[in-house]
């Protein structure tokens, strides 16, 4: 069975991916909250291992990479799924908010991809899936930091995809629109209503809608797909 590491595994999309792929892959999960990760591992007994790491903290990421190397876990698949928002209108966007989102969403992705891809190169097979966002392509009010982090991942993914294509490693992004998870639970009723009016399919997506795309991109069926972004947004933006 191929070994898969997913970050932000206890979140809405992360859990849906674990639930969908647990019978076909050796799943390892990474999260920052020990009790949430413990709960996830208790719920899904198939989870093979877990790592506790705050992706906003470079030292902790370095430690986890060492732990993975010490235990000789050669991951075939990396799903960079963890992400945060920290919204403010641009004129009020301070460096702290900017840096926190860039570090958690983009820098951590780079560090993990850089470390784990080395073993994939040796194995001559690998899949890297990055969860981005529609707003990395369209921009969004109050999200200059978040949009930049997600657009940054897209550019980075294309470059890595070019460099690793001959090594039989594919690198792709999935850009969700609005998905029913704790990230969108902060929307007020009126915000939800006006949002749904803008979505041609007339509904917010489910975490499973995203997990189904992850399933395709980690599988052998996607072997000729690299450097792409799969948009999962109910038609909200046709990019
Ligand atoms: P959730 O908030 O449910 O999940 C986010 C996950 O990321 C949680 O497990 C969270 O851990 C983890 N996380 C956040 N910060 C850190 C950190 N510093 N270190 C380690 N883990 C961290 O949201 P989603 O499931 O919706 O989000 C998954 C991905 O999908 C994100 O990258 C998000 O940007 C993207 N996305 C989501 C959309 C949506 O509408 N829901 C739309 C577009 C993109 P904890 O529980 O401990 O906070």
GROMACS .gro file of C-alpha atoms and ligand atoms in nm:
model
  287
    1UNK     CA    1   0.000   0.000   0.000
    2UNK     CA    2   0.124   0.348  -0.077
    3UNK     CA    3   0.203   0.572   0.222
    4UNK     CA    4   0.022   0.903   0.237
    5UNK     CA    5   0.073   1.204   0.465
    6UNK     CA    6  -0.203   1.461   0.496
    7UNK     CA    7  -0.177   1.788   0.690
    8UNK     CA    8  -0.476   1.953   0.854
    9UNK     CA    9  -0.618   1.602   0.875
   10UNK     CA   10  -0.870   1.676   1.149
   11UNK     CA   11  -1.031   1.959   0.950
   12UNK     CA   12  -1.341   1.921   0.734
   13UNK     CA   13  -1.166   1.839   0.406
   14UNK     CA   14  -0.883   1.647   0.576
   15UNK     CA   15  -1.119   1.413   0.757
   16UNK     CA   16  -1.320   1.350   0.437
   17UNK     CA   17  -0.997   1.252   0.259
   18UNK     CA   18  -0.896   1.015   0.543
   19UNK     CA   19  -1.243   0.858   0.544
   20UNK     CA   20  -1.248   0.810   0.166
   21UNK     CA   21  -0.895   0.674   0.117
   22UNK     CA   22  -0.839   0.483   0.442
   23UNK     CA   23  -0.902   0.139   0.295
   24UNK     CA   24  -0.654   0.180   0.005
   25UNK     CA   25  -0.363   0.381   0.143
   26UNK     CA   26  -0.150   0.377   0.458
   27UNK     CA   27  -0.262   0.707   0.604
   28UNK     CA   28  -0.047   0.923   0.833
   29UNK     CA   29  -0.193   1.245   0.968
   30UNK     CA   30  -0.043   1.574   1.077
   31UNK     CA   31  -0.214   1.834   1.295
   32UNK     CA   32  -0.130   2.092   1.557
   33UNK     CA   33  -0.383   1.996   1.821
   34UNK     CA   34  -0.295   1.678   2.009
   35UNK     CA   35  -0.643   1.600   2.138
   36UNK     CA   36  -0.812   1.660   1.800
   37UNK     CA   37  -0.561   1.430   1.630
   38UNK     CA   38  -0.604   1.167   1.901
   39UNK     CA   39  -0.982   1.183   1.850
   40UNK     CA   40  -0.935   1.140   1.473
   41UNK     CA   41  -0.708   0.837   1.522
   42UNK     CA   42  -0.959   0.682   1.762
   43UNK     CA   43  -1.241   0.734   1.511
   44UNK     CA   44  -1.044   0.599   1.212
   45UNK     CA   45  -0.855   0.298   1.339
   46UNK     CA   46  -0.687   0.252   1.002
   47UNK     CA   47  -0.470   0.562   1.055
   48UNK     CA   48  -0.113   0.430   1.077
   49UNK     CA   49   0.057   0.721   1.249
   50UNK     CA   50   0.030   1.083   1.353
   51UNK     CA   51   0.251   1.388   1.389
   52UNK     CA   52   0.180   1.688   1.608
   53UNK     CA   53   0.319   2.003   1.451
   54UNK     CA   54   0.228   2.369   1.433
   55UNK     CA   55   0.294   2.451   1.069
   56UNK     CA   56   0.341   2.816   1.163
   57UNK     CA   57   0.654   2.713   1.351
   58UNK     CA   58   0.961   2.633   1.140
   59UNK     CA   59   1.142   2.457   1.429
   60UNK     CA   60   0.850   2.221   1.479
   61UNK     CA   61   0.843   2.142   1.107
   62UNK     CA   62   1.216   2.065   1.116
   63UNK     CA   63   1.157   1.833   1.414
   64UNK     CA   64   0.878   1.647   1.236
   65UNK     CA   65   1.091   1.603   0.925
   66UNK     CA   66   1.364   1.453   1.148
   67UNK     CA   67   1.108   1.225   1.312
   68UNK     CA   68   0.990   1.103   0.972
   69UNK     CA   69   1.351   1.036   0.866
   70UNK     CA   70   1.444   0.864   1.194
   71UNK     CA   71   1.148   0.631   1.157
   72UNK     CA   72   1.234   0.570   0.787
   73UNK     CA   73   0.885   0.648   0.666
   74UNK     CA   74   0.908   0.696   0.291
   75UNK     CA   75   0.594   0.876   0.186
   76UNK     CA   76   0.467   0.820  -0.167
   77UNK     CA   77   0.198   1.085  -0.140
   78UNK     CA   78   0.187   1.426   0.031
   79UNK     CA   79  -0.135   1.621   0.065
   80UNK     CA   80  -0.070   1.977   0.181
   81UNK     CA   81  -0.418   2.052   0.307
   82UNK     CA   82  -0.377   2.257   0.626
   83UNK     CA   83  -0.462   2.622   0.588
   84UNK     CA   84  -0.576   2.930   0.776
   85UNK     CA   85  -0.736   3.262   0.704
   86UNK     CA   86  -0.672   3.582   0.899
   87UNK     CA   87  -0.879   3.841   0.718
   88UNK     CA   88  -0.849   4.217   0.713
   89UNK     CA   89  -0.912   4.478   0.448
   90UNK     CA   90  -0.588   4.559   0.269
   91UNK     CA   91  -0.557   4.904   0.427
   92UNK     CA   92  -0.570   4.739   0.769
   93UNK     CA   93  -0.363   4.433   0.682
   94UNK     CA   94  -0.064   4.435   0.916
   95UNK     CA   95   0.258   4.237   0.876
   96UNK     CA   96   0.168   3.995   1.158
   97UNK     CA   97  -0.152   3.880   0.984
   98UNK     CA   98   0.028   3.869   0.650
   99UNK     CA   99   0.322   3.665   0.776
  100UNK     CA  100   0.116   3.417   0.977
  101UNK     CA  101  -0.095   3.321   0.677
  102UNK     CA  102   0.198   3.312   0.434
  103UNK     CA  103   0.406   3.099   0.673
  104UNK     CA  104   0.131   2.851   0.757
  105UNK     CA  105  -0.011   2.813   0.407
  106UNK     CA  106   0.290   2.862   0.179
  107UNK     CA  107   0.621   2.830   0.367
  108UNK     CA  108   0.518   2.512   0.550
  109UNK     CA  109   0.403   2.363   0.221
  110UNK     CA  110   0.746   2.438   0.070
  111UNK     CA  111   0.934   2.287   0.366
  112UNK     CA  112   0.732   1.963   0.374
  113UNK     CA  113   0.733   1.922  -0.004
  114UNK     CA  114   1.106   1.983  -0.017
  115UNK     CA  115   1.179   1.720   0.251
  116UNK     CA  116   0.935   1.450   0.141
  117UNK     CA  117   0.997   1.475  -0.233
  118UNK     CA  118   1.356   1.354  -0.184
  119UNK     CA  119   1.234   1.004  -0.097
  120UNK     CA  120   0.984   1.016  -0.385
  121UNK     CA  121   1.271   1.094  -0.621
  122UNK     CA  122   1.456   0.784  -0.496
  123UNK     CA  123   1.141   0.573  -0.541
  124UNK     CA  124   1.077   0.722  -0.887
  125UNK     CA  125   0.712   0.772  -0.799
  126UNK     CA  126   0.525   1.038  -0.612
  127UNK     CA  127   0.211   1.243  -0.584
  128UNK     CA  128   0.194   1.590  -0.431
  129UNK     CA  129  -0.149   1.747  -0.395
  130UNK     CA  130  -0.186   2.103  -0.272
  131UNK     CA  131  -0.520   2.235  -0.157
  132UNK     CA  132  -0.540   2.594  -0.275
  133UNK     CA  133  -0.854   2.808  -0.321
  134UNK     CA  134  -1.065   2.981  -0.582
  135UNK     CA  135  -0.959   3.312  -0.427
  136UNK     CA  136  -0.596   3.241  -0.521
  137UNK     CA  137  -0.721   3.292  -0.878
  138UNK     CA  138  -0.989   3.557  -0.834
  139UNK     CA  139  -0.875   3.752  -0.525
  140UNK     CA  140  -1.122   3.832  -0.249
  141UNK     CA  141  -1.212   4.126  -0.031
  142UNK     CA  142  -1.023   4.113   0.298
  143UNK     CA  143  -0.802   3.824   0.189
  144UNK     CA  144  -0.488   3.976   0.033
  145UNK     CA  145  -0.275   3.753   0.259
  146UNK     CA  146  -0.474   3.433   0.202
  147UNK     CA  147  -0.513   3.490  -0.175
  148UNK     CA  148  -0.139   3.556  -0.205
  149UNK     CA  149  -0.056   3.238  -0.013
  150UNK     CA  150  -0.282   3.026  -0.235
  151UNK     CA  151  -0.170   3.189  -0.561
  152UNK     CA  152   0.188   3.137  -0.441
  153UNK     CA  153   0.123   2.766  -0.399
  154UNK     CA  154  -0.007   2.747  -0.758
  155UNK     CA  155   0.308   2.908  -0.901
  156UNK     CA  156   0.531   2.697  -0.680
  157UNK     CA  157   0.345   2.377  -0.775
  158UNK     CA  158   0.386   2.445  -1.148
  159UNK     CA  159   0.761   2.502  -1.105
  160UNK     CA  160   0.805   2.187  -0.897
  161UNK     CA  161   0.588   1.992  -1.142
  162UNK     CA  162   0.824   2.094  -1.424
  163UNK     CA  163   1.133   1.997  -1.227
  164UNK     CA  164   1.002   1.662  -1.106
  165UNK     CA  165   0.808   1.545  -1.412
  166UNK     CA  166   1.092   1.326  -1.539
  167UNK     CA  167   1.114   1.166  -1.192
  168UNK     CA  168   0.758   1.037  -1.228
  169UNK     CA  169   0.631   1.270  -0.957
  170UNK     CA  170   0.319   1.471  -1.027
  171UNK     CA  171   0.231   1.796  -0.851
  172UNK     CA  172  -0.122   1.929  -0.874
  173UNK     CA  173  -0.353   2.170  -0.693
  174UNK     CA  174  -0.718   2.143  -0.603
  175UNK     CA  175  -0.888   2.481  -0.567
  176UNK     CA  176  -1.212   2.454  -0.372
  177UNK     CA  177  -1.475   2.725  -0.390
  178UNK     CA  178  -1.694   2.738  -0.080
  179UNK     CA  179  -1.706   2.413   0.113
  180UNK     CA  180  -1.905   2.333   0.426
  181UNK     CA  181  -1.633   2.317   0.697
  182UNK     CA  182  -1.532   2.512   1.007
  183UNK     CA  183  -1.356   2.757   0.774
  184UNK     CA  184  -1.690   2.868   0.628
  185UNK     CA  185  -1.898   2.823   0.945
  186UNK     CA  186  -1.806   3.182   1.039
  187UNK     CA  187  -2.024   3.318   0.757
  188UNK     CA  188  -2.344   3.489   0.870
  189UNK     CA  189  -2.681   3.374   0.732
  190UNK     CA  190  -2.701   3.677   0.503
  191UNK     CA  191  -2.343   3.619   0.376
  192UNK     CA  192  -2.432   3.255   0.303
  193UNK     CA  193  -2.747   3.354   0.119
  194UNK     CA  194  -2.575   3.606  -0.106
  195UNK     CA  195  -2.290   3.364  -0.166
  196UNK     CA  196  -2.520   3.081  -0.269
  197UNK     CA  197  -2.693   3.318  -0.513
  198UNK     CA  198  -2.357   3.360  -0.690
  199UNK     CA  199  -2.292   2.985  -0.722
  200UNK     CA  200  -2.445   2.847  -1.046
  201UNK     CA  201  -2.511   2.510  -0.878
  202UNK     CA  202  -2.696   2.695  -0.602
  203UNK     CA  203  -2.524   2.529  -0.309
  204UNK     CA  204  -2.209   2.522  -0.099
  205UNK     CA  205  -1.990   2.217  -0.168
  206UNK     CA  206  -1.921   1.930   0.070
  207UNK     CA  207  -1.580   1.810   0.192
  208UNK     CA  208  -1.646   1.489  -0.003
  209UNK     CA  209  -1.662   1.690  -0.328
  210UNK     CA  210  -1.298   1.785  -0.266
  211UNK     CA  211  -1.196   1.441  -0.136
  212UNK     CA  212  -1.327   1.280  -0.457
  213UNK     CA  213  -1.085   1.494  -0.657
  214UNK     CA  214  -0.800   1.406  -0.422
  215UNK     CA  215  -0.886   1.040  -0.483
  216UNK     CA  216  -0.836   1.087  -0.857
  217UNK     CA  217  -0.513   1.285  -0.827
  218UNK     CA  218  -0.341   1.041  -0.590
  219UNK     CA  219  -0.438   0.741  -0.801
  220UNK     CA  220  -0.266   0.574  -1.096
  221UNK     CA  221  -0.550   0.709  -1.313
  222UNK     CA  222  -0.402   1.058  -1.304
  223UNK     CA  223  -0.049   0.955  -1.405
  224UNK     CA  224  -0.037   1.193  -1.706
  225UNK     CA  225  -0.175   1.493  -1.514
  226UNK     CA  226   0.075   1.734  -1.362
  227UNK     CA  227   0.108   2.106  -1.295
  228UNK     CA  228  -0.269   2.148  -1.306
  229UNK     CA  229  -0.534   2.298  -1.084
  230UNK     CA  230  -0.866   2.121  -1.049
  231UNK     CA  231  -1.138   2.372  -0.961
  232UNK     CA  232  -1.416   2.245  -0.734
  233UNK     CA  233  -1.655   2.537  -0.697
  234UNK     CA  234  -2.000   2.459  -0.838
  235UNK     CA  235  -1.932   2.692  -1.130
  236UNK     CA  236  -1.861   2.995  -0.908
  237UNK     CA  237  -1.559   3.080  -1.121
  238UNK     CA  238  -1.475   2.914  -1.453
  239UNK     CA  239  -1.099   2.949  -1.474
  240LIG     P1  240  -1.077   2.347   0.849
  240LIG     O1  241  -1.063   2.473   0.925
  240LIG     O2  242  -1.186   2.253   0.882
  240LIG     O3  243  -0.939   2.268   0.850
  240LIG     C1  244  -0.815   2.334   0.848
  240LIG     C2  245  -0.711   2.240   0.903
  240LIG     O4  246  -0.581   2.303   0.901
  240LIG     C3  247  -0.740   2.202   1.049
  240LIG     O5  248  -0.707   2.068   1.070
  240LIG     C4  249  -0.641   2.292   1.123
  240LIG     O6  250  -0.605   2.245   1.251
  240LIG     C5  251  -0.523   2.287   1.028
  240LIG     N1  252  -0.429   2.394   1.062
  240LIG     C6  253  -0.452   2.526   1.062
  240LIG     N2  254  -0.342   2.591   1.103
  240LIG     C7  255  -0.248   2.498   1.129
  240LIG     C8  256  -0.116   2.502   1.177
  240LIG     N3  257  -0.056   2.618   1.210
  240LIG     N4  258  -0.049   2.387   1.194
  240LIG     C9  259  -0.107   2.268   1.165
  240LIG     N5  260  -0.233   2.257   1.119
  240LIG    C10  261  -0.303   2.371   1.103
  240LIG     O7  262  -1.091   2.396   0.699
  240LIG     P2  263  -1.099   2.314   0.562
  240LIG     O8  264  -1.104   2.168   0.584
  240LIG     O9  265  -1.205   2.379   0.484
  240LIG    O10  266  -0.959   2.358   0.498
  240LIG    C11  267  -0.872   2.266   0.433
  240LIG    C12  268  -0.801   2.341   0.321
  240LIG    O11  269  -0.898   2.380   0.223
  240LIG    C13  270  -0.732   2.469   0.365
  240LIG    O12  271  -0.606   2.480   0.303
  240LIG    C14  272  -0.824   2.579   0.314
  240LIG    O13  273  -0.754   2.699   0.288
  240LIG    C15  274  -0.877   2.514   0.187
  240LIG     N6  275  -1.000   2.573   0.138
  240LIG    C16  276  -1.118   2.561   0.208
  240LIG    C17  277  -1.233   2.619   0.158
  240LIG    C18  278  -1.364   2.611   0.229
  240LIG    O14  279  -1.459   2.673   0.182
  240LIG     N7  280  -1.377   2.537   0.338
  240LIG    C19  281  -1.232   2.694   0.032
  240LIG    C20  282  -1.106   2.697  -0.033
  240LIG    C21  283  -0.995   2.639   0.019
  240LIG     P3  284  -0.690   2.289   1.385
  240LIG    O15  285  -0.818   2.211   1.379
  240LIG    O16  286  -0.601   2.249   1.496
  240LIG    O17  287  -0.713   2.437   1.373
   0.00000   0.00000   0.00000
